[in-house]
Short mmCIF file of C-alpha atoms in Angstrom, two decimals:
data_model
loop_
_atom_site.label_atom_id
_atom_site.label_comp_id
_atom_site.label_asym_id
_atom_site.label_seq_id
_atom_site.Cartn_x
_atom_site.Cartn_y
_atom_site.Cartn_z
CA VAL A 271 141.45 195.53 86.10
CA ASP A 272 138.14 193.85 86.07
CA ASP A 273 137.12 191.72 88.99
CA PRO A 274 136.70 188.02 88.15
CA LEU A 275 133.25 186.82 87.34
CA PRO A 276 131.63 184.68 90.06
CA VAL A 277 131.45 180.96 89.21
CA PHE A 278 129.63 178.33 91.27
CA LYS A 279 128.50 175.32 89.23
CA VAL A 280 127.51 171.86 90.54
CA PHE A 281 128.16 168.60 88.75
CA PRO A 282 127.12 165.00 89.51
CA ARG A 283 130.42 163.54 88.30
CA GLN A 284 134.11 164.64 88.86
CA GLN A 285 134.96 164.27 85.17
CA LEU A 286 132.22 166.67 84.17
CA ALA A 287 133.59 169.24 86.66
CA PHE A 288 137.08 169.00 85.31
CA ASP A 289 135.81 169.23 81.71
CA PHE A 290 134.00 172.53 82.62
CA VAL A 291 137.17 173.79 84.25
CA LYS A 292 138.88 173.55 80.87
CA SER A 293 136.23 175.79 79.41
CA CYS A 294 136.52 178.54 82.04
CA SER A 295 138.49 181.70 81.66
CA GLU A 296 138.18 182.45 85.39
CA ASP A 297 140.65 180.96 88.01
CA VAL A 298 138.39 178.08 89.26
CA HIS A 299 138.87 175.09 91.47
CA VAL A 300 137.09 171.85 91.90
CA PHE A 301 135.58 170.83 95.26
CA ALA A 302 133.80 167.67 96.32
CA GLU A 303 130.92 167.68 98.68
CA GLU A 304 130.04 164.59 100.66
CA LEU A 305 126.29 164.10 100.50
CA GLY A 306 125.90 161.36 103.05
CA ASP A 307 127.60 158.45 104.72
CA ASP A 308 127.38 156.24 101.72
CA GLY A 309 130.26 157.94 99.86
CA LYS A 310 128.12 159.82 97.39
CA ARG A 311 129.47 163.17 96.29
CA GLN A 312 128.74 166.01 94.09
CA TYR A 313 131.45 168.30 92.45
CA ILE A 314 131.42 172.09 92.44
CA VAL A 315 133.42 174.35 90.15
CA SER A 316 133.97 177.72 91.69
CA THR A 317 136.19 180.70 92.24
CA LEU A 318 137.80 180.72 95.64
CA ASP A 319 135.80 183.90 96.60
CA GLU A 320 132.38 182.49 95.47
CA PHE A 321 133.20 179.11 97.17
CA TRP A 322 134.22 180.87 100.44
CA ASN A 323 131.01 183.03 100.40
CA THR A 324 128.88 179.98 100.04
CA TYR A 325 130.93 177.83 102.48
CA ARG A 326 130.85 180.31 105.28
CA SER A 327 127.09 180.51 105.09
CA ILE A 328 126.66 176.70 105.85
CA GLN A 329 126.41 175.38 109.37
CA ALA A 330 129.81 174.07 110.67
CA GLU A 331 128.47 170.50 111.18
CA ASP A 332 127.25 170.56 107.50
CA ARG A 333 130.68 171.60 105.95
CA HIS A 334 131.75 168.34 104.24
CA TYR A 335 133.83 169.76 101.36
CA TYR A 336 137.31 169.29 100.13
CA GLU A 337 139.29 170.44 97.14
CA VAL A 338 139.96 167.89 94.34
CA ILE A 339 143.40 167.97 92.84
CA GLU A 340 143.30 166.81 89.23
CA GLU A 341 145.51 163.89 88.35
CA GLY A 342 148.91 165.07 87.10
CA ALA A 343 148.53 168.58 88.53
CA ALA A 344 151.18 170.21 90.78
CA CYS A 345 150.16 170.10 94.45
CA ARG A 346 151.29 170.88 97.80
CA LEU A 347 151.88 168.19 100.45
CA TYR A 348 148.63 167.39 102.22
CA PHE A 349 147.25 164.79 104.63
CA ASP A 350 143.86 163.81 105.86
CA LEU A 351 144.01 162.40 109.42
CA GLU A 352 140.94 160.88 110.85
CA PHE A 353 139.48 158.18 113.17
CA LYS A 354 136.27 157.20 114.68
CA ARG A 355 135.94 158.35 118.25
CA GLU A 356 133.88 155.35 119.22
CA PHE A 357 136.72 152.90 118.61
CA ASN A 358 139.50 155.21 119.80
CA GLN A 359 138.27 156.76 122.94
CA ASP A 360 141.82 156.88 124.45
CA LEU A 361 143.38 158.84 121.62
CA ASN A 362 144.18 162.55 121.88
CA GLY A 363 143.66 163.67 118.37
CA PRO A 364 145.10 167.28 118.62
CA GLU A 365 148.28 165.97 120.28
CA MET A 366 148.63 163.22 117.61
CA VAL A 367 148.38 165.92 114.91
CA GLU A 368 151.25 168.00 116.56
CA ILE A 369 153.50 164.94 116.71
CA PHE A 370 152.61 164.10 113.14
CA ILE A 371 153.51 167.65 112.01
CA GLU A 372 156.84 167.56 113.85
CA TYR A 373 157.57 164.28 112.14
CA VAL A 374 156.74 165.45 108.62
CA CYS A 375 158.62 168.82 109.09
CA SER A 376 161.61 166.91 110.35
CA HIS A 377 161.55 164.61 107.24
CA LEU A 378 161.29 167.70 104.88
CA LYS A 379 164.23 169.37 106.50
CA GLU A 380 166.43 166.35 106.51
CA SER A 381 165.52 165.08 103.08
CA PHE A 382 165.00 168.22 101.05
CA GLY A 383 166.36 171.13 103.15
CA ILE A 384 162.81 172.59 103.29
CA ASP A 385 162.08 174.95 106.19
CA CYS A 386 158.72 173.68 107.50
CA ARG A 387 157.13 175.53 110.37
CA ARG A 388 153.71 175.30 112.04
CA LYS A 389 152.79 178.69 110.50
CA HIS A 390 153.13 177.21 107.02
CA ILE A 391 150.41 174.58 107.60
CA LEU A 392 146.80 175.12 106.98
CA ASP A 393 145.07 173.07 109.55
CA LEU A 394 141.33 172.48 108.78
CA ASP A 395 139.19 170.80 111.43
CA SER A 396 136.20 168.80 110.20
CA SER A 397 135.75 166.82 113.34
CA THR A 398 132.33 165.87 114.58
CA ASP A 399 131.05 164.12 117.72
CA THR A 400 131.63 160.67 116.00
CA LYS A 401 134.79 161.28 113.94
CA PHE A 402 138.10 163.07 114.53
CA SER A 403 139.03 164.64 111.17
CA ARG A 404 141.84 167.14 110.28
CA HIS A 405 143.08 168.17 106.83
CA LEU A 406 146.62 169.50 106.73
CA ILE A 407 147.96 171.44 103.88
CA PHE A 408 151.66 172.27 103.95
CA HIS A 409 152.24 175.70 102.34
CA MET A 410 156.01 176.00 102.59
CA PRO A 411 157.57 178.65 100.26
CA GLY A 412 158.80 177.22 97.00
CA ALA A 413 157.78 173.63 97.95
CA VAL A 414 155.38 172.13 95.50
CA PHE A 415 155.36 168.55 94.13
CA LYS A 416 155.03 167.67 90.49
CA ASP A 417 151.85 165.81 91.35
CA ASN A 418 150.24 163.58 93.96
CA VAL A 419 152.27 160.55 92.97
CA HIS A 420 155.66 162.38 93.49
CA ALA A 421 154.33 163.84 96.76
CA GLY A 422 153.54 160.33 98.05
CA ASN A 423 156.72 158.71 96.64
CA ASN A 424 158.87 161.22 98.45
CA LEU A 425 157.53 160.42 101.90
CA PRO A 426 159.29 157.96 104.22
CA ARG A 427 157.96 154.40 104.15
CA SER A 428 157.26 154.72 107.93
CA LEU A 429 154.82 157.61 107.12
CA THR A 430 152.98 156.03 104.22
CA SER A 431 152.48 152.77 106.09
CA ILE A 432 150.71 154.39 109.01
CA GLY A 433 147.41 152.46 109.17
#
């Protein structure tokens, strides 16, 4: 079996990246890179191996990437949890994350019978000195949602209304 060809291509707009994905025979993903504090992004289409090789060579404080899930695509449950440290000095971010995970896992068990354990959660820390930021991806066996809309609609109101 041939190894997949490396793919790593940068696009200025998300739609161009997804259009390129449709032309690829390799298993590729779209990632967004935040270019500054003004919300500007560029989009990268890459194989996971090629992205990882590039990502790990970047200084930790400069790693501002996330995977973009195409509208209508199946997805795992995921959350971005963040707050500015300056305005929330009394908050214990790591403790809040653990409480949040327990709450979500309890809901998944009660509502869907899904066995959710801490080991099933990919916990990515993008925190800086100014911002607490964690990205949680729930990788429970056999638990994938039809798309982002279904994932959001199947969460309790108390969770989706957290400010």
